[in-house]
Tab-separated table of C-alpha atoms (C1' of nucleotides) in Angstrom:
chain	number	residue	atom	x	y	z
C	1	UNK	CA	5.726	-15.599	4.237
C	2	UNK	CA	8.285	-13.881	1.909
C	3	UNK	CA	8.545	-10.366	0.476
C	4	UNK	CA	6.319	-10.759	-2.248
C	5	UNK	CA	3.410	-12.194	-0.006
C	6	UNK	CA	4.297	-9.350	1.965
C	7	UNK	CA	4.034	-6.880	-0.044
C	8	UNK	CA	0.434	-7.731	-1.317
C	9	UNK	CA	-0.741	-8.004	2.356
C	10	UNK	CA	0.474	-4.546	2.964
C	11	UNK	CA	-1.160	-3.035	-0.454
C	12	UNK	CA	-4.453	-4.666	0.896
C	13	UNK	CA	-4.362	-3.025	4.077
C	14	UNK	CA	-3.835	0.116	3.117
C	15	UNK	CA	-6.483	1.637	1.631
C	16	UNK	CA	-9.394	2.752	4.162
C	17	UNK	CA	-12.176	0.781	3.437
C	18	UNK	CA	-10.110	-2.050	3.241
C	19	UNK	CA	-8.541	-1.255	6.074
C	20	UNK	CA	-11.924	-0.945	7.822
C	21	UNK	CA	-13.559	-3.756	6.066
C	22	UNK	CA	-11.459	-6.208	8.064
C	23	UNK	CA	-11.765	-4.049	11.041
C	24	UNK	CA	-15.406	-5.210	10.627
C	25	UNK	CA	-14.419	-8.871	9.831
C	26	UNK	CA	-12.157	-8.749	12.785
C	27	UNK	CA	-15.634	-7.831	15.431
C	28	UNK	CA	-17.709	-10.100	13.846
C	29	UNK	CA	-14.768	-13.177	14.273
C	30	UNK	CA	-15.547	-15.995	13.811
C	31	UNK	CA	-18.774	-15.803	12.176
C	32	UNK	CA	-18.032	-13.313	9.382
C	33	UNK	CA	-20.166	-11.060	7.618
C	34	UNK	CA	-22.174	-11.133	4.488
C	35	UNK	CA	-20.442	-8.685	0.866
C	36	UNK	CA	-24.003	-6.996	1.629
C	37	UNK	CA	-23.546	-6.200	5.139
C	38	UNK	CA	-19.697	-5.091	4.609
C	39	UNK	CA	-21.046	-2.981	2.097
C	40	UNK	CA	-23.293	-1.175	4.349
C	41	UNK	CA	-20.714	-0.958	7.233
C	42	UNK	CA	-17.936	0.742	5.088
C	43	UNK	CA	-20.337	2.397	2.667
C	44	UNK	CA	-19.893	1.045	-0.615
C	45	UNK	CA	-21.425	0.396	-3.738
C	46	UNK	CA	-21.658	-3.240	-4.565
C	47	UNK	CA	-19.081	-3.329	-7.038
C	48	UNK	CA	-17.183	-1.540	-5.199
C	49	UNK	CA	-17.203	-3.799	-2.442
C	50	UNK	CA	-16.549	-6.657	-4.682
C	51	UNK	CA	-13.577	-4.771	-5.687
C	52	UNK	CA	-11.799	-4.596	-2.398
C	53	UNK	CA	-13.504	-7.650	-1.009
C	54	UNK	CA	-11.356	-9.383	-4.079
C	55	UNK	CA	-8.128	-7.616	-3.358
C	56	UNK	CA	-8.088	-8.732	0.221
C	57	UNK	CA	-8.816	-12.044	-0.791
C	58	UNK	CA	-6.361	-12.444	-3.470
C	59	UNK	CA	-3.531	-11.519	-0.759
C	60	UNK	CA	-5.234	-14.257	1.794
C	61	UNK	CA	-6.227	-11.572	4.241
C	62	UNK	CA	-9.955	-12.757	4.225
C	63	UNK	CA	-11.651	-15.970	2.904
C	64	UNK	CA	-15.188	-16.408	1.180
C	65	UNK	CA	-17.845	-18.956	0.993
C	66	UNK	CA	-21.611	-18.562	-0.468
C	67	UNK	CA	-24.226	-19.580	1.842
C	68	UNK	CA	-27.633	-19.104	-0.091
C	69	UNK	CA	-28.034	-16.201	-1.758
C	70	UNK	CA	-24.798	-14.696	0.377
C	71	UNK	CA	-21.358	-14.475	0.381
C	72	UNK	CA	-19.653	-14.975	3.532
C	73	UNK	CA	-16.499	-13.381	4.024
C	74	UNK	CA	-14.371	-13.978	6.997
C	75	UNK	CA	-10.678	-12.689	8.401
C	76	UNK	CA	-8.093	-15.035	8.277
C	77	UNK	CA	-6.208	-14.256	11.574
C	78	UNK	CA	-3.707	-16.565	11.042
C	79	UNK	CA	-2.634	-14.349	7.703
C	80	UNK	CA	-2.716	-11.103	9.223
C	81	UNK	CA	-0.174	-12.957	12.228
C	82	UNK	CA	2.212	-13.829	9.237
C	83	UNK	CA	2.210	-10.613	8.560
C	84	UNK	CA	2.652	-8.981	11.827
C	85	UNK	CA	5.880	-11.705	12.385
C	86	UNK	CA	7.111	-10.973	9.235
C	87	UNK	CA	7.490	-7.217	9.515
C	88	UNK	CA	8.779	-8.113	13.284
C	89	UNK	CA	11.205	-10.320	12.752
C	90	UNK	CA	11.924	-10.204	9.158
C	91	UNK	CA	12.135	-6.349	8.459
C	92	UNK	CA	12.437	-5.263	12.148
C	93	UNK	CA	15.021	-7.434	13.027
C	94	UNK	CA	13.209	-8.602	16.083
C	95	UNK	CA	14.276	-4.838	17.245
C	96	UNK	CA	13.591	-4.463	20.953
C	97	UNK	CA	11.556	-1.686	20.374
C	98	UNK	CA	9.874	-2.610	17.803
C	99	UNK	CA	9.196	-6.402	19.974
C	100	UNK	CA	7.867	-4.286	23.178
C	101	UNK	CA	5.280	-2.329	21.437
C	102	UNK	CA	3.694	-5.325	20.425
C	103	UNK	CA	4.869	-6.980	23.999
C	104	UNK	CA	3.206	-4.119	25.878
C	105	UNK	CA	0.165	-4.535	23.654
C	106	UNK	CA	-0.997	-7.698	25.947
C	107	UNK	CA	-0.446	-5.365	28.831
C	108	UNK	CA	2.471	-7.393	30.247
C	109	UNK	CA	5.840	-5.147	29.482
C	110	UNK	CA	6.317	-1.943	30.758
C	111	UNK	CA	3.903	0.721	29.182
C	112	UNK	CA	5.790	1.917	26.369
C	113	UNK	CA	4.370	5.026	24.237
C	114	UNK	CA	3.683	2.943	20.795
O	1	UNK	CA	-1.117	5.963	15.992
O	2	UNK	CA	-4.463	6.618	14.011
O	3	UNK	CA	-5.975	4.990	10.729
O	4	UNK	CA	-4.473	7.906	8.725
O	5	UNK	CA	-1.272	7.314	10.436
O	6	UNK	CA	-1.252	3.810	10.057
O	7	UNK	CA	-2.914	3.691	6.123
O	8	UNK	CA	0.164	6.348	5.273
O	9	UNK	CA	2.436	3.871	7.233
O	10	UNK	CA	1.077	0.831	5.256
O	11	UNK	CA	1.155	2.391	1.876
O	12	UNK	CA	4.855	3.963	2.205
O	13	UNK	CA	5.742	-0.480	2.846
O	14	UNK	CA	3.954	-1.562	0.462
O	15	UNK	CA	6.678	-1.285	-2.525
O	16	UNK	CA	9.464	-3.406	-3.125
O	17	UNK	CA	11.987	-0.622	-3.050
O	18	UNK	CA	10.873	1.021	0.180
O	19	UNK	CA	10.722	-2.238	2.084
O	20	UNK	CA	14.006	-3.029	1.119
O	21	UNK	CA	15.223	0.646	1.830
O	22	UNK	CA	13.781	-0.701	5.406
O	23	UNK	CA	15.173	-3.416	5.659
O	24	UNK	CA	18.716	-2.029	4.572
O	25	UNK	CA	18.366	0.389	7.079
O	26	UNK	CA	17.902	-1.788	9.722
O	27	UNK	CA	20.307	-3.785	9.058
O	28	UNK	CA	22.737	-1.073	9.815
O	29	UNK	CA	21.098	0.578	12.666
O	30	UNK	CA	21.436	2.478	14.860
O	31	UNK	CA	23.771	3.869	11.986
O	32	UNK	CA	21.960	4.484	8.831
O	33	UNK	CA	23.066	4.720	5.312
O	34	UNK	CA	23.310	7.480	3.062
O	35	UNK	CA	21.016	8.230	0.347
O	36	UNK	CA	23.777	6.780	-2.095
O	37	UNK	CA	24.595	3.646	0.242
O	38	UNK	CA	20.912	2.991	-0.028
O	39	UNK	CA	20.156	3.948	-4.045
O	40	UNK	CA	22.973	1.294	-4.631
O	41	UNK	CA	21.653	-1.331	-2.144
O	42	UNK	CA	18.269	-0.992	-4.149
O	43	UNK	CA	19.478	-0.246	-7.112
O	44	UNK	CA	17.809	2.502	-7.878
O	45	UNK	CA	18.731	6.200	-9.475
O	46	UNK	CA	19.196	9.191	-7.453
O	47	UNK	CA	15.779	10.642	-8.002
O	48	UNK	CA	13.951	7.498	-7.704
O	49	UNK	CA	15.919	6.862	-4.155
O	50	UNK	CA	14.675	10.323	-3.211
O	51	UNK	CA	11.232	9.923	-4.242
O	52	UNK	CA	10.736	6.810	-2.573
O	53	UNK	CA	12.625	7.999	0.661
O	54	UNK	CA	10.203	11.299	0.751
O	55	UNK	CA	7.580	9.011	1.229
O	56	UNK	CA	8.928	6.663	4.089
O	57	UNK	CA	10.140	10.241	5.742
O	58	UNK	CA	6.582	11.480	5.506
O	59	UNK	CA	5.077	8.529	7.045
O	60	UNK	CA	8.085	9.076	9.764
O	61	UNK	CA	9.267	5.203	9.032
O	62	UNK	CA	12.637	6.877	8.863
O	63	UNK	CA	14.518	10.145	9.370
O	64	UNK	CA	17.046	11.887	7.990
O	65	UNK	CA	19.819	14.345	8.647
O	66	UNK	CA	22.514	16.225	6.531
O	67	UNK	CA	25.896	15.511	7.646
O	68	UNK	CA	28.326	17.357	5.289
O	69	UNK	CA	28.081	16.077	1.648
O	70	UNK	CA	25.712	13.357	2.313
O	71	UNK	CA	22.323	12.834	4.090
O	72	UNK	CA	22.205	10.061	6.471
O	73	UNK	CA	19.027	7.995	6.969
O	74	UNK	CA	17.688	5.911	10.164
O	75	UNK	CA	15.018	3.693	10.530
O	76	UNK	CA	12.249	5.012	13.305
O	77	UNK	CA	11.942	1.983	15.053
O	78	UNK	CA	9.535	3.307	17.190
O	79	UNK	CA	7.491	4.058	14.050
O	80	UNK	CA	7.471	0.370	12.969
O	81	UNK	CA	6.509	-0.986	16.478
O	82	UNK	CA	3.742	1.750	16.847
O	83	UNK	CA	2.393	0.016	13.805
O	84	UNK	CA	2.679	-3.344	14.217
O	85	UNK	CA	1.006	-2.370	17.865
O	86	UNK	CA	-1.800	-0.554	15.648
O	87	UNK	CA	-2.348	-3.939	13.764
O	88	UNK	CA	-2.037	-6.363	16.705
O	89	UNK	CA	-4.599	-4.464	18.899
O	90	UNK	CA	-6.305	-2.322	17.405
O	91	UNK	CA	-6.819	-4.259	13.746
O	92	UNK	CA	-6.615	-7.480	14.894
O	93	UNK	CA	-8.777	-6.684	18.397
O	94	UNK	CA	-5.594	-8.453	19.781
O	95	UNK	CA	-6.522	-12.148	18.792
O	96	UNK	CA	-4.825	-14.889	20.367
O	97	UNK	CA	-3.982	-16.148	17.037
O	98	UNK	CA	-2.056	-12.961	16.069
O	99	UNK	CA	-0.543	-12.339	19.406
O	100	UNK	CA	1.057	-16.168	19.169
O	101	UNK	CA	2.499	-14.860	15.948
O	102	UNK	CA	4.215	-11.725	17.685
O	103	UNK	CA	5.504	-13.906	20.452
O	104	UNK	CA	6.750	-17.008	18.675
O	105	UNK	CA	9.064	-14.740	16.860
O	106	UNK	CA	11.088	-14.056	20.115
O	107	UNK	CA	10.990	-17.901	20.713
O	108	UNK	CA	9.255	-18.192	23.493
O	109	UNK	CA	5.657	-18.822	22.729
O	110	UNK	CA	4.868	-22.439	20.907
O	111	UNK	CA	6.235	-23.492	17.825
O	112	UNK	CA	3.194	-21.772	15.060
O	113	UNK	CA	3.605	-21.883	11.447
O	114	UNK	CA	3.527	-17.955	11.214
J	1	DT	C1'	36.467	30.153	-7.454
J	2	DT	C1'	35.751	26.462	-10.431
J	3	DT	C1'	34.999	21.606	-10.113
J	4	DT	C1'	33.409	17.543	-8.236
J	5	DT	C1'	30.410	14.931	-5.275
J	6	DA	C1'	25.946	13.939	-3.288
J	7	DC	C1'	21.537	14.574	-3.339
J	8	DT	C1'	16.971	16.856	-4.458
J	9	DT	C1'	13.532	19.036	-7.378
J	10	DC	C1'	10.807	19.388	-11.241
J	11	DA	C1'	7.961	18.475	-15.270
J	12	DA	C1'	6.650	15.089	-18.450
J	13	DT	C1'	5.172	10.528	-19.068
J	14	DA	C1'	3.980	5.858	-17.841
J	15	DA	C1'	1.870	2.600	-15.045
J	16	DT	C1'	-1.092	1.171	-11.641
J	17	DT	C1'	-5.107	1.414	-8.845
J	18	DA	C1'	-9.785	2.967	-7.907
J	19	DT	C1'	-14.511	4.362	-9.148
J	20	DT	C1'	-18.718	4.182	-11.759
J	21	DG	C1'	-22.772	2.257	-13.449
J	22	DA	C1'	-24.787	-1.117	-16.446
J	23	DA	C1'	-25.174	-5.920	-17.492
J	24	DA	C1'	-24.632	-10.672	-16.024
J	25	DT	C1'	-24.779	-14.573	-12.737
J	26	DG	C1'	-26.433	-17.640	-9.041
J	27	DA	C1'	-29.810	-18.962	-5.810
J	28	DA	C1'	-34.124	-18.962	-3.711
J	29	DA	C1'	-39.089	-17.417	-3.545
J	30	DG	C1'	-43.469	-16.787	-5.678
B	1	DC	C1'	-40.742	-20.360	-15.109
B	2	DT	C1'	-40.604	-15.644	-13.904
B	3	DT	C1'	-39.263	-12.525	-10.353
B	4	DT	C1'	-36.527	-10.928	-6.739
B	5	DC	C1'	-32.377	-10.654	-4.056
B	6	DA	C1'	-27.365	-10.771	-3.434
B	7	DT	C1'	-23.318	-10.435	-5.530
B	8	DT	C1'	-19.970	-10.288	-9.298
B	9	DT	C1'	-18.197	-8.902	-13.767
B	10	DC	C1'	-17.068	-5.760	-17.183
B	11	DA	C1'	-15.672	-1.685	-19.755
B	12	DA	C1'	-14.983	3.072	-19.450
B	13	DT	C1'	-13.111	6.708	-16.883
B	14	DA	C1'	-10.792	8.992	-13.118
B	15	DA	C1'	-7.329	9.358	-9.816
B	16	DT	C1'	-3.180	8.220	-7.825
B	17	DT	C1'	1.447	6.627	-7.795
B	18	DA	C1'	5.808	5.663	-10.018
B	19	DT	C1'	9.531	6.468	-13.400
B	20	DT	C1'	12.589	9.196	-16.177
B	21	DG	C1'	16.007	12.362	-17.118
B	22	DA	C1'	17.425	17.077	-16.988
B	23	DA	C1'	18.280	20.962	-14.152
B	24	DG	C1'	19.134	22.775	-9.589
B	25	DT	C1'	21.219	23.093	-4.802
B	26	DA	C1'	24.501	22.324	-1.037
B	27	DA	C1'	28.947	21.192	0.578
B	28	DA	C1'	33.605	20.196	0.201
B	29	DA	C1'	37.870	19.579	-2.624
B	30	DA	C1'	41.059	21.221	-6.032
DNA sequence: TTTTTACTTCAATAATTATTGAAATGAAAG
DNA sequence: CTTTCATTTCAATAATTATTGAAGTAAAAA
């Protein structure tokens, strides 16, 4: 992971239905979901779907295969964790505060407010 | 922390001079810098430095406070882990794989190639 | 009280990103 | 081999975001 890498991860995330296109990925682990049936679940034209489906896959954040007459997309966990450790320990410093949000996430640390 | 929250949060990183305003900033926390000490450590002008500061200030990455001739910024370090919290659980339905990422970076978990 | 320093605001422009809808492609079914 | 289904590509347009530089504001120094 470096900035660059970085960077296009976070322009991929945020924009809603990309944002909630992986959301969808991310319940349907590890099986994936068809360009059609993202399409439906954020409520996009095809092309528009394409669109996003492409940007998110061009910064690694999801991964595609055809099957048939489909297109399989999938999240790529393992991307979104470089992520998440970048901005931790790269940008955040490791931060305490910033390390016990995602601590307390697991429901081990004490319950902080994040 | 909501998707609006988090989208605004995600789009106000996702530019090479805001992350490295970040980063800057936390590098000198619980400090700051001033608008000048960071325009020079990005190397940016005056009204670009503001511009992009606005933003991070709207999405309440950092704060900022007037202290005589200059305004001082801090990094909201509860912001960031709020976030990354956001991402690990709420994105990411808090996968093992992205969890591992989180905790590796404090070096406790095992070795992954995050 | 004028000048200097530090920063912000504003309006114009540039650049990037997103949307639209039509046409094209790839794969299977008829 | 034509049709249908699923998806992508493309070009045009729209919308958003970023940059520039000049003018404005706030605070302290001269």
């Amino acid at each position: 992971m470096n900035e660059a890498i970085a960077l296009a991860n976070l322009s991929a995330l945020s924009h809603p239905m990309r944002l909630r296109a992986v959301r969808a990925l991310v319940a349907r682990a590890p099986n994936g979901l068809t360009a059609g049936e993202i399409a439906t679940s954020i409520d996009a034209s095809p092309s528009k779907t394409t669109f996003h489906l492409n940007l998110l896959s061009e910064a690694g954040i999801v991964s595609s295969k055809r099957q048939a007459r489909h297109v399989v997309y999938q999240v790529e966990f393992a991307a979104l964790g470089a992520l998440l450790r970048y901005l931790l320990e790269d940008c955040c410093g490791g931060h305490p505060t910033v390390r016990e949000c995602c601590a307390s996430a697991s429901g081990d640390g004490p319950g902080l407010d994040c």
